[in-house]
Coordinates of C-alpha atoms in Angstrom, one line a residue:
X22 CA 0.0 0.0 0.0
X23 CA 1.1 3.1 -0.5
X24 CA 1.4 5.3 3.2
X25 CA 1.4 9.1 4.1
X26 CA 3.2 10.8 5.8
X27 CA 1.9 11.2 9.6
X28 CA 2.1 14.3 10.5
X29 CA 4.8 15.4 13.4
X30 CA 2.4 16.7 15.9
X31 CA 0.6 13.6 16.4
X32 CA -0.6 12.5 19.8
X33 CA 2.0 9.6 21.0
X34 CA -1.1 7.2 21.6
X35 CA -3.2 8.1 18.9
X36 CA -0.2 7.6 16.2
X37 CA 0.2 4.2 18.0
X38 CA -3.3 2.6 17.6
X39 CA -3.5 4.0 14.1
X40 CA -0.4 2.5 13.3
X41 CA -1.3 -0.5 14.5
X42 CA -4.0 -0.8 11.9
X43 CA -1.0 0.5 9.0
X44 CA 1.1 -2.3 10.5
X45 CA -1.2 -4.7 9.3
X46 CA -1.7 -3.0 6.1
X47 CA 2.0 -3.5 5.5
X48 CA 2.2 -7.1 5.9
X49 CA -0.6 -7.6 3.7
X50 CA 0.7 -5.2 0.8
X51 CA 1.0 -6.8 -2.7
X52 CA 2.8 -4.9 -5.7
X53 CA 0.7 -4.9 -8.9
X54 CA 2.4 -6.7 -12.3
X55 CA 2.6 -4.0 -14.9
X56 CA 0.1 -4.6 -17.5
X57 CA 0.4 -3.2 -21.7
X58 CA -3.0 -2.5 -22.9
X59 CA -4.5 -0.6 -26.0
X60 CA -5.7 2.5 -23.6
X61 CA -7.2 3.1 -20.6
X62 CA -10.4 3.4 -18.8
X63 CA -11.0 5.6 -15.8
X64 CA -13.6 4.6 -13.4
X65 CA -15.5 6.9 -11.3
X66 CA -18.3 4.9 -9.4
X67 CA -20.3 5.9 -6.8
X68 CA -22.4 3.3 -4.9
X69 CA -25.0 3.2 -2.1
X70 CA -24.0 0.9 1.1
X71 CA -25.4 0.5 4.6
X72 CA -23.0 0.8 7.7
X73 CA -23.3 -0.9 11.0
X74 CA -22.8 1.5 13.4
X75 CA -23.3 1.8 17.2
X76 CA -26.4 3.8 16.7
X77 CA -27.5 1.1 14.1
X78 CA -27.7 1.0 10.5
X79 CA -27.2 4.0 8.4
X80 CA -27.1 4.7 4.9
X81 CA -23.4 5.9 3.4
X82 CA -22.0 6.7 0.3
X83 CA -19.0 4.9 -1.2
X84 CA -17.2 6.0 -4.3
X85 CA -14.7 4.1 -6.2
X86 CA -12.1 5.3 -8.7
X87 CA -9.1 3.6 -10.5
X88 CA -7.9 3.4 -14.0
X89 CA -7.7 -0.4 -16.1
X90 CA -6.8 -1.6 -18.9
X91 CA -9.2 -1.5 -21.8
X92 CA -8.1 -4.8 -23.5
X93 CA -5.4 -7.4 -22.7
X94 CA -4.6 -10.9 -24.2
X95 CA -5.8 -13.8 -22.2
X96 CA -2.6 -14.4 -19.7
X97 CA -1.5 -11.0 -18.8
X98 CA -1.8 -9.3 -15.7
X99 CA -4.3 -6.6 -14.8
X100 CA -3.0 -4.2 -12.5
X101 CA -5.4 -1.4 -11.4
X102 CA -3.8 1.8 -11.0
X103 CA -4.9 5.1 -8.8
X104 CA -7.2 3.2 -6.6
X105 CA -9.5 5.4 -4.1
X106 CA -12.1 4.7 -2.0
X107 CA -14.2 7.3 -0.3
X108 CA -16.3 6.9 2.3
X109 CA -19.1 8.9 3.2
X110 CA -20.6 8.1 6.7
X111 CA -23.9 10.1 8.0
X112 CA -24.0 12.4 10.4
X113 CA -25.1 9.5 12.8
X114 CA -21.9 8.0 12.3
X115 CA -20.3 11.3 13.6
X116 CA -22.4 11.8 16.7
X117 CA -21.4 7.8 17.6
X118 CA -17.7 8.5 17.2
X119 CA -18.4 11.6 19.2
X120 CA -20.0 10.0 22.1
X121 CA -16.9 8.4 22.3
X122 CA -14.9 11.3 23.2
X123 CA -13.5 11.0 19.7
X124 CA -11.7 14.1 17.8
X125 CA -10.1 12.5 15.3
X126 CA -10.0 9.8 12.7
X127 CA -8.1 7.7 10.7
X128 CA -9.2 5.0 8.5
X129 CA -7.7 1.8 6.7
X130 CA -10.5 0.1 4.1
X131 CA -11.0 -3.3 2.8
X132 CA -13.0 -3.5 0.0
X133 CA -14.1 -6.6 -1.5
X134 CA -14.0 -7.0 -5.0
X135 CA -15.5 -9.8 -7.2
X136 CA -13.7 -10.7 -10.2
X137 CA -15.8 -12.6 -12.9
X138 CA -15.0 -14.4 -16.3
X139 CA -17.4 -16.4 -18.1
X140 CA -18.8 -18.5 -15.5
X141 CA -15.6 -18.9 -13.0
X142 CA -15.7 -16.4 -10.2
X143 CA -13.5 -15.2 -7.7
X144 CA -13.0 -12.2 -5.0
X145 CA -10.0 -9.6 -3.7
X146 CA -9.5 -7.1 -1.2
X147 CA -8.8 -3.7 -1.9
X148 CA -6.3 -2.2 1.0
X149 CA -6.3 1.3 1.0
X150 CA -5.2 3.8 4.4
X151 CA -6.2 7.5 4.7
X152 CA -5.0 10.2 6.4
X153 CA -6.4 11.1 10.1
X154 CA -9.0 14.0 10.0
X155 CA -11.0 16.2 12.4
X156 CA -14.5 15.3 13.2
X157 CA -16.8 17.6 12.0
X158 CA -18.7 19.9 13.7
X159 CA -21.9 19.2 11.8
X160 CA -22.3 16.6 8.3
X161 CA -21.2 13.7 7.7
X162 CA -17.6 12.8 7.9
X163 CA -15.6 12.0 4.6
X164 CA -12.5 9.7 4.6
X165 CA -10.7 9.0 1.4
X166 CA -8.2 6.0 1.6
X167 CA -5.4 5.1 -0.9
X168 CA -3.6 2.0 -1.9
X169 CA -2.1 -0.4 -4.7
X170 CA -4.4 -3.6 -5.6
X171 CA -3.5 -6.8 -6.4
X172 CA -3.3 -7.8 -9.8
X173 CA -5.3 -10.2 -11.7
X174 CA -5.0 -12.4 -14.8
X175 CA -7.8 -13.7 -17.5
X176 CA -6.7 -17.5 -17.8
X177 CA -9.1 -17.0 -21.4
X178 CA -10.7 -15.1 -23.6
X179 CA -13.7 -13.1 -22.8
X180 CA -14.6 -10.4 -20.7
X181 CA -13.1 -9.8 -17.0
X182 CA -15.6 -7.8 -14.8
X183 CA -14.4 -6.2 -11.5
X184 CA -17.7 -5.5 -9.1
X185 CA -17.5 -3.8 -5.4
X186 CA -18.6 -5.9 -2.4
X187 CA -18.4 -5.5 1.0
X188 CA -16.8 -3.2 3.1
X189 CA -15.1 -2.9 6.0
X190 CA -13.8 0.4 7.8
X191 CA -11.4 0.0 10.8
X192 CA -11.5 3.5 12.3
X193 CA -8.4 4.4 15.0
X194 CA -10.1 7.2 17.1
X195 CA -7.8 10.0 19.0
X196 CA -8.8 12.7 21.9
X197 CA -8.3 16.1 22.3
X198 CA -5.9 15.3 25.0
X199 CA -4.1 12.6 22.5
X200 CA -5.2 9.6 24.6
X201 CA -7.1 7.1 23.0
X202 CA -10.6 6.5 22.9
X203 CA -12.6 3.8 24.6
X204 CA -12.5 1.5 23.1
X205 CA -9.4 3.5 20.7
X206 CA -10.8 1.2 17.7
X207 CA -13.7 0.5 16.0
X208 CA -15.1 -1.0 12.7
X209 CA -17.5 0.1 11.1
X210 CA -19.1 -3.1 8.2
X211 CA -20.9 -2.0 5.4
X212 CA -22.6 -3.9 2.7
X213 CA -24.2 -2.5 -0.6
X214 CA -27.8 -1.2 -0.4
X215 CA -30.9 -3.0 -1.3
X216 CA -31.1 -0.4 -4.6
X217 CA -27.3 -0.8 -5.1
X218 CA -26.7 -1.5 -9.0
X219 CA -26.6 -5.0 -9.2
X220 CA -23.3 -6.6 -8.3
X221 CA -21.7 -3.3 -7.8
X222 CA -20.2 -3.1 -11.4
X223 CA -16.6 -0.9 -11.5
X224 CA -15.0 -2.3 -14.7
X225 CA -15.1 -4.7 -17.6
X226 CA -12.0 -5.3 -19.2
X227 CA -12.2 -7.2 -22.3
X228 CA -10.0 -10.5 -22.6
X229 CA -8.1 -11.8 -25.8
X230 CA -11.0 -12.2 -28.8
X231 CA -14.1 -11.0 -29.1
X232 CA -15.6 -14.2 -28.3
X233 CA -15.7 -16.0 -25.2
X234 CA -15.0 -19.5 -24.5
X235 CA -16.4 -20.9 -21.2
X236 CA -13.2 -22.1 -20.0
X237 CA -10.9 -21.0 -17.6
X238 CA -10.8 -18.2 -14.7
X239 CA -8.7 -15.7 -13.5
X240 CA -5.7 -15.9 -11.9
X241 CA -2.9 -14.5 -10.7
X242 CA -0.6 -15.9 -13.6
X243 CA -0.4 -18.6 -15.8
X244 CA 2.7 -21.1 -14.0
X245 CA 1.5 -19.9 -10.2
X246 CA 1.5 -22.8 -8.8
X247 CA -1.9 -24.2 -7.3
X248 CA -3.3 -22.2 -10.2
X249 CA -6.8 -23.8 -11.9
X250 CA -5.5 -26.0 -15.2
X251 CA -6.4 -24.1 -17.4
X252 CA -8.2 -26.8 -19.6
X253 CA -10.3 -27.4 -16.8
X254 CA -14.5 -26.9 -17.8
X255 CA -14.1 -27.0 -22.1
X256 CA -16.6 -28.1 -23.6
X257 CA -15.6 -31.4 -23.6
X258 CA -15.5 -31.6 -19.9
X259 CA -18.7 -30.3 -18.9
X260 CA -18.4 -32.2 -15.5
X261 CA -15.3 -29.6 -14.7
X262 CA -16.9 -26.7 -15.2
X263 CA -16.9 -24.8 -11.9
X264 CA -19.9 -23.0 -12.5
X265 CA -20.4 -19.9 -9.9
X266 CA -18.0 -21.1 -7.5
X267 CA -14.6 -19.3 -6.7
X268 CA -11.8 -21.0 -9.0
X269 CA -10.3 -23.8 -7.4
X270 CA -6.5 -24.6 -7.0
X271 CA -5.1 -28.1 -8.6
X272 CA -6.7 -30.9 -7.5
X273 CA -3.4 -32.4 -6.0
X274 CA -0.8 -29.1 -5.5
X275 CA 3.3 -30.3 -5.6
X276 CA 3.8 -31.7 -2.1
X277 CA 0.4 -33.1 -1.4
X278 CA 1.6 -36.6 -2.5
X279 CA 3.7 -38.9 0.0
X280 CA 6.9 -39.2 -2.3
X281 CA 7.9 -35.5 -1.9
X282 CA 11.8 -35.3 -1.4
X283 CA 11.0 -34.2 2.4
X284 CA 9.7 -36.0 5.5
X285 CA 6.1 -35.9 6.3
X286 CA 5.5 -32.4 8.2
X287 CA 2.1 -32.9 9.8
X288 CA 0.4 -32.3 12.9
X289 CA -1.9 -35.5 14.5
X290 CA -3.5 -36.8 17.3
X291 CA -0.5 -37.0 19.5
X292 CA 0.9 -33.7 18.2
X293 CA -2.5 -31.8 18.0
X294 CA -2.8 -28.3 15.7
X295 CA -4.1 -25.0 17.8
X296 CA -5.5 -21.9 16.1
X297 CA -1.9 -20.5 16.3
X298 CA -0.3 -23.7 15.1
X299 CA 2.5 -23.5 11.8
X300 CA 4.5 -25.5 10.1
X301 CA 7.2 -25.2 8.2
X302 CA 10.2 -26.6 6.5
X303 CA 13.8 -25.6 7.0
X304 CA 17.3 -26.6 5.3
X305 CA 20.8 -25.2 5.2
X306 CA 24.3 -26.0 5.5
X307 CA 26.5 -25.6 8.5
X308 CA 30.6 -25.2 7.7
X309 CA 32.8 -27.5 10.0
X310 CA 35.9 -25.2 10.3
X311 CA 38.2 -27.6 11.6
X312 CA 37.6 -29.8 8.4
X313 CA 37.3 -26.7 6.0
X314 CA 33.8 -28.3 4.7
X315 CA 29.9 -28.2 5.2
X316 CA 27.6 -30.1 6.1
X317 CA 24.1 -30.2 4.6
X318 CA 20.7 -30.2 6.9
X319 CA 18.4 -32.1 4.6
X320 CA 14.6 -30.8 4.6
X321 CA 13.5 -30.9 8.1
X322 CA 10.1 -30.2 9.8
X323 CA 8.8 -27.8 12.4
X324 CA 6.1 -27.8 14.1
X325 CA 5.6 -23.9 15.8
X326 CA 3.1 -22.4 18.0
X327 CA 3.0 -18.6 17.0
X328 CA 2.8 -16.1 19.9
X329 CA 1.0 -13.0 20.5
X330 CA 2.0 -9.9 19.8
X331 CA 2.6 -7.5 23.0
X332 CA 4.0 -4.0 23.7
X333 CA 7.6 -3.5 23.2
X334 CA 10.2 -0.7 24.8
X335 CA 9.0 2.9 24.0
X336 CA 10.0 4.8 21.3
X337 CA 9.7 8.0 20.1
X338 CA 10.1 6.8 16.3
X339 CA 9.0 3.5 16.3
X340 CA 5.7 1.4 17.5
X341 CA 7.0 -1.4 18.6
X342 CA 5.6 -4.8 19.6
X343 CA 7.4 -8.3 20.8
X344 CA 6.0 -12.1 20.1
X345 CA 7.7 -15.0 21.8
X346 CA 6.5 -18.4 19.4
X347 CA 7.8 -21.6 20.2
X348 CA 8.7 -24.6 17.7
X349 CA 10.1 -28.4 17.7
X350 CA 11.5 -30.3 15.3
X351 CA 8.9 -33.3 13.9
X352 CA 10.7 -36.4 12.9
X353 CA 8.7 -39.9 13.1
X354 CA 7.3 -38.2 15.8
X355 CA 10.6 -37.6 17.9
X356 CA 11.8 -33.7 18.0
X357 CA 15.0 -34.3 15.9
X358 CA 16.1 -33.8 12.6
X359 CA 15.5 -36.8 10.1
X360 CA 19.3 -38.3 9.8
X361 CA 21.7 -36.9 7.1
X362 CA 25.2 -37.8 6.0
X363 CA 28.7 -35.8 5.7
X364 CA 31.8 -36.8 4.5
X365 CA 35.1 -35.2 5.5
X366 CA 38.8 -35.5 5.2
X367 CA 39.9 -35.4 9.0
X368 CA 43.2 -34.5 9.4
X369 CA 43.7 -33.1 6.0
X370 CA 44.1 -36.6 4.1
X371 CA 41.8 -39.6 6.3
X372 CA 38.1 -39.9 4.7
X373 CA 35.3 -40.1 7.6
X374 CA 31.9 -40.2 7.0
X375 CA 29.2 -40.0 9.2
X376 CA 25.6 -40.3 9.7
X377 CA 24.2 -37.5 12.2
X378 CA 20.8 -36.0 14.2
X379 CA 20.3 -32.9 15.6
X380 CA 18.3 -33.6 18.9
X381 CA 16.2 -31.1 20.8
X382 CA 17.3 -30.5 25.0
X383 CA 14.4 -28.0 25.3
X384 CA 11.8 -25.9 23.2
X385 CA 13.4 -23.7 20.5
X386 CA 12.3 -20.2 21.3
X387 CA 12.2 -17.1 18.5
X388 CA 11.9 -14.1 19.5
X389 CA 10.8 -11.4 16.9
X390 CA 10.8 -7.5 17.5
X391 CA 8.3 -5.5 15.1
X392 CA 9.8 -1.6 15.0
X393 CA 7.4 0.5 12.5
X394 CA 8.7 3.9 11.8
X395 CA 6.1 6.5 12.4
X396 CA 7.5 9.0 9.5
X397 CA 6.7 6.8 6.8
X398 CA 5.9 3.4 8.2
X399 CA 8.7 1.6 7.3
X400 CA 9.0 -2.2 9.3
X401 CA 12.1 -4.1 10.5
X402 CA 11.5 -7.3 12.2
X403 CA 14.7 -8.7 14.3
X404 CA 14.4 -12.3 14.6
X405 CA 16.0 -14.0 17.1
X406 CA 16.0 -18.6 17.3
X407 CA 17.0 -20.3 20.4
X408 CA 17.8 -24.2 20.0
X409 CA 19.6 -26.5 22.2
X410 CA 20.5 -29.0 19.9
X411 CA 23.1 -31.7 20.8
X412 CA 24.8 -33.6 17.8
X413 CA 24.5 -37.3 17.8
X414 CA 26.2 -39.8 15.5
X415 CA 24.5 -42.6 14.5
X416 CA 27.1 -44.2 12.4
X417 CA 31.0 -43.9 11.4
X418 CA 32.9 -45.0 8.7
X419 CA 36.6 -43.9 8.3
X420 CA 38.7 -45.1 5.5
X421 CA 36.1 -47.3 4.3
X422 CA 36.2 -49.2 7.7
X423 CA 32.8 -49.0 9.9
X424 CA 33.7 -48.3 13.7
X425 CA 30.6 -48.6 16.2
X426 CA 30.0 -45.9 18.3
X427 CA 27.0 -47.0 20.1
X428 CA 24.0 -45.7 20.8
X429 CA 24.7 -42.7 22.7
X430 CA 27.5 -40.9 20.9
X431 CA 26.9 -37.3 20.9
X432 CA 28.2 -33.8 21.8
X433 CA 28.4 -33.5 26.0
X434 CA 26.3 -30.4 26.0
X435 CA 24.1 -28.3 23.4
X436 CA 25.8 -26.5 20.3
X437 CA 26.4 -23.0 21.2
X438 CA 26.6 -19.2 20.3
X439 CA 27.4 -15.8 21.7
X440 CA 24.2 -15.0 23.3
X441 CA 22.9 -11.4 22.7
X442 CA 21.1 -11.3 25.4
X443 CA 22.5 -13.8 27.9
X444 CA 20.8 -12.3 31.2
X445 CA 17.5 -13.0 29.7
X446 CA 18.7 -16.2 28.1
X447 CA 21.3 -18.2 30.0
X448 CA 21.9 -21.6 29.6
X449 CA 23.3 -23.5 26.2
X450 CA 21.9 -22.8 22.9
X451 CA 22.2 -22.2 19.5
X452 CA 21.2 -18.9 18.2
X453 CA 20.3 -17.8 14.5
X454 CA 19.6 -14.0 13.8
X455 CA 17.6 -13.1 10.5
X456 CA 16.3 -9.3 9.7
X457 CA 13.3 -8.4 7.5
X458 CA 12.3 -5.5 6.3
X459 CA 9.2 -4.0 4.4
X460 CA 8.3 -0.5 3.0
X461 CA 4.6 0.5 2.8
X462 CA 3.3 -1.1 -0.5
X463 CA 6.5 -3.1 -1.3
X464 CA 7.1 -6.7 -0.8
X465 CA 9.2 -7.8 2.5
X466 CA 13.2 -8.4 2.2
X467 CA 14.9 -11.0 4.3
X468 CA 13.5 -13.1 7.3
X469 CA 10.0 -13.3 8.9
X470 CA 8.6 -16.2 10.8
X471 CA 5.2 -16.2 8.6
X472 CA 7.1 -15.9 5.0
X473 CA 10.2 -17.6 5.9
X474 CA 13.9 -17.0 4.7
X475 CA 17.4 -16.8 5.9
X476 CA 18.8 -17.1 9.2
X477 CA 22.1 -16.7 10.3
X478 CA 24.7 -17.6 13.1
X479 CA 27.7 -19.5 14.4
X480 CA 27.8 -22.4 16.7
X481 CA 31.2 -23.7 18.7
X482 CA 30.6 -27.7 18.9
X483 CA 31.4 -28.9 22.2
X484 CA 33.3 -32.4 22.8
X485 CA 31.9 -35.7 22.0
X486 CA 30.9 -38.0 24.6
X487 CA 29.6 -42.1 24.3
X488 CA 31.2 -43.0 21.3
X489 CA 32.5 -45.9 21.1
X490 CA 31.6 -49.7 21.8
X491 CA 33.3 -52.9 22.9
X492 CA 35.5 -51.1 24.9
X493 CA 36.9 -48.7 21.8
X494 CA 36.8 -44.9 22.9
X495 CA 35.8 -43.0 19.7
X496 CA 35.3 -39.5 21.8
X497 CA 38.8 -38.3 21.6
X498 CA 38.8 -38.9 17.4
X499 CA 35.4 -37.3 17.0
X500 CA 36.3 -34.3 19.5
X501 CA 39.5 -33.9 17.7
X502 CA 38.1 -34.2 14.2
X503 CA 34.8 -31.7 14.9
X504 CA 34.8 -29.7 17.7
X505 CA 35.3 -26.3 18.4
X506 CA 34.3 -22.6 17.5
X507 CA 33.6 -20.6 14.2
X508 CA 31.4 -22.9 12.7
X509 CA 29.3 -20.9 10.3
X510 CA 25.6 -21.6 10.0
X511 CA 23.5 -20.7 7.0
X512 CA 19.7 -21.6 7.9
X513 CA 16.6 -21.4 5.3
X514 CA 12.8 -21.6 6.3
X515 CA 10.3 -21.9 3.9
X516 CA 6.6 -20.3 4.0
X517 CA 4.6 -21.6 6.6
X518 CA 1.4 -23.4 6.5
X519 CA -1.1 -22.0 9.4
X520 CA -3.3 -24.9 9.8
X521 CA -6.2 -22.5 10.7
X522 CA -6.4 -20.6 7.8
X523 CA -4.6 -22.5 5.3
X524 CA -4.1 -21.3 2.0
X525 CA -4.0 -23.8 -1.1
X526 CA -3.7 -20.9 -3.6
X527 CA -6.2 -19.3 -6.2
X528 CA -5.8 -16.4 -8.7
X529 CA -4.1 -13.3 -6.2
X530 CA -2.1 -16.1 -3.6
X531 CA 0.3 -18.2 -4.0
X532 CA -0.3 -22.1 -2.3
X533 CA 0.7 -22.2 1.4
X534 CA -0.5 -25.4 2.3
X535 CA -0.8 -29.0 1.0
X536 CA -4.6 -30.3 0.9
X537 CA -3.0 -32.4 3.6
X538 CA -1.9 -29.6 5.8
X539 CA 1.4 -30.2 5.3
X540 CA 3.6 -27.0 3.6
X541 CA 3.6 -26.4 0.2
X542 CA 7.2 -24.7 0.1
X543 CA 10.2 -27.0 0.8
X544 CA 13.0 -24.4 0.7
X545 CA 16.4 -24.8 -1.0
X546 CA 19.8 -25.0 1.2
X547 CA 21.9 -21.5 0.2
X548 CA 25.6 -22.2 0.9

């Protein structure tokens, strides 16, 4: 979305429960695909609703305008530019706010818009933010909110109709002393009048040829995957067609099937899902300085339980919030990694190889720190993972000759870091570091716990205790061979599944989630 600038003389607690609304604003964002079309059409529509409001239902006045496309071929985006919505609410709607000791305003809109092509149907939301405004003394009160749309693709020819839905208004309300109302939110639903134009028509945009096929629906872009095949209802497969219903992704989305190149990641009746239950895959290498080589972490599962978000240190700048989530590694239904393999040259010429698992001591904890810049809402998340994780070898070949090292060969204590933050965090652990950050209306950079990414960090490996059997010590070749500091670590995490809302993809998102529950995106290792 695009954002405005607040202005400097805000209230401290007024700028922070509107900016809580913009912070979610951000992390929904999408950037529209540029579209080439033979001209333009501006839209200018103004529409009847009804709003729910404390007082009860009132009538408002919603106008729409944006500028489309006037023809595209069947497979490119359309990208609605200019977008504004303007909401005007009824003197009733003023007097409500005003019981609340209200002064001031500011809105954030979601508009839902249905998207049509021959008989496949779909719907997006229209984000837009306004700035914050004086009640009025008298009249109603106009707010006019801004914002970049998602983009949408005609899978086939025919026309592409864009219609205006439902509407919600979440209103962040300010005194004249700059505390916050009571409560300092409120949202206001509206839904088209009873002699609204039916379906709320905005645009048509006309798609390839002049005539139609019934095949097809839009979408986000041809190869997304989870998109509807686009073969799917022809003629010849009248069964297929999906009639009025909201286009559907692929029957069986890569990764629903059991032979995927990673280990099953779901949750079950011993590890039961929550509302706030994820899951996610993760993969990387880790460097083993002493042997001047890395070791791959194959695809491994984790099972997280997101926290809640709660007030952070104060800052003049920033709003700033803290969640604490906690995760565990899923493997045949032990918290480990599944096992992997490394071979090394110890000692610069002697070929070892090695089967290992990473085992769990303790929960892994991340810690993530939302700072949002008042001047221009600008985000940077600091991620912090806390994992104590002890080493253990399953097997051990060197030169070609097995050795048995037992069943309890691994590291005496859990891999470790330099702890940030070590009064607040004593103990042994791993830690891994990863940064995102977002501008208003652009797409996230780097690490966050919901869309995944990089994560960062270096572990010292302590000795190596157990190994060995019938009476053969193995601990002083391992510990000599693997241990010590400056091991780098190079994590990836993949976009997680929430098992509550899981998204299997359609025409404006991309798949999330298996039809299994299990997630779609099995990340690539980055060395």
């Amino acid at each position: 979305m695009r954002g405005h600038r607040a202005a400097a003389s805000r209230p401290s607690r007024v700028r922070a429960r509107s900016a809580a609304i913009a912070a979610f604003v951000v992390l929904a964002a999408m950037v529209p695909a540029v579209a080439s079309a033979a001209g333009t059409q501006e839209v200018d529509a103004e529409l009847p609703y009804v709003c729910a409001l404390p007082s009860g239902r009132q009538p408002a006045e919603v106008r729409v305008t944006a500028a489309f496309p006037d023809r595209v071929k069947a497979g490119e985006a359309i990208s609605p530019t200019d977008v504004t919505t303007t909401v005007e609410l009824p003197a009733e709607a003023v007097a409500d706010l005003t019981a609340l000791k209200a002064v001031t305003a500011q809105a954030a809109t979601r508009l839902t818009v249905g998207v049509a092509q021959n008989e496949s149907a779909a719907e997006a939301t229209w984000r837009g933010t306004a700035e914050p405004v004086a009640l009025p003394g008298s009249g109603p009160l106009t707010l006019t909110a801004t914002g970049d749309v998602p983009s949408v693709t005609g899978r086939s020819d025919g026309d592409l109709t864009f219609s205006a839905g439902n509407l919600a208004v979440d209103l962040a309300l300010g005194t004249a002393d700059g505390a916050a109302t009571d409560p300092g939110s409120l949202t206001v639903d509206c839904s088209p009048a009873e002699d609204a134009p039916e379906k709320g028509p905005l645009a048509t945009v006309q798609v390839g040829t002049d005539t139609a096929e019934p095949s097809g629906s839009p979408s986000s872009s041809d190869s997304s995957p989870g998109a509807p095949d686009p073969s799917a209802g022809t003629p010849d497969e009248p069964e297929d067609r999906q009639g009025e219903r909201a286009p559907k992704g692929a029957e069986n989305p890569p990764g629903a099937a059991a032979d995927r190149d990673a280990p099953p990641c779901l949750y079950d009746d011993e590890h039961p899902a929550t509302p706030s239950s994820l899951n996610a895959y993760v993969t990387g290498y880790t460097n083993v300085k002493k042997l001047n080589a890395a070791s791959l972490l194959p695809a491994s599962c984790m099972l997280i339980e997101q926290g809640n978000p709660v007030d952070g240190p104060a800052d003049p700048d920033h709003l700033v919030f803290d969640t604490v989530s906690y995760a565990d590694f899923h493997y045949e239904g032990r918290k480990e990694t599944p096992p992997f393999e490394s071979t090394f040259l110890a000692f610069g010429f002697t070929p070892v190889k090695a089967t290992m698992v990473l085992e769990q001591t303790g929960p892994v904890t991340i810690h993530s720190r939302i700072k949002m810049r008042w001047s221009d809402f600008r985000t940077i998340t600091d991620t912090y993972v806390r994992a104590p994780l002890t080493l253990r070898v399953t097997d051990l070949e060197v030169n070609g000759t097995p050795l048995d090292v037992g069943p309890g060969c691994r590291t005496e204590k859990s891999l470790t870091s330099l702890e940030p933050d070590p009064a607040h965090h004593p103990g042994n652990h791993l830690v891994l570091y990863g940064r995102g950050e977002q501008d208003l209306g652009m797409p996230a950079t780097g690490y966050l716990l919901l869309s995944g990414g990089v994560l960062s960090g270096e572990a010292t490996v302590p000795a190596f205790t157990g190994c060995g059997a019938g009476g053969e010590n193995l601990d002083r070749l391992l510990t000599a061979s693997v241990s010590g500091p400056g091991n780098q670590i190079k994590q990836v995490q993949g976009q997680t599944c929430s098992i509550a809302n899981p998204v299997f993809g359609d025409e404006f998102n991309a798949p999330q989630c298996t039809r299994d529950l299990q997630p779609h995106v099995i990340p690539v290792p980055e060395r």
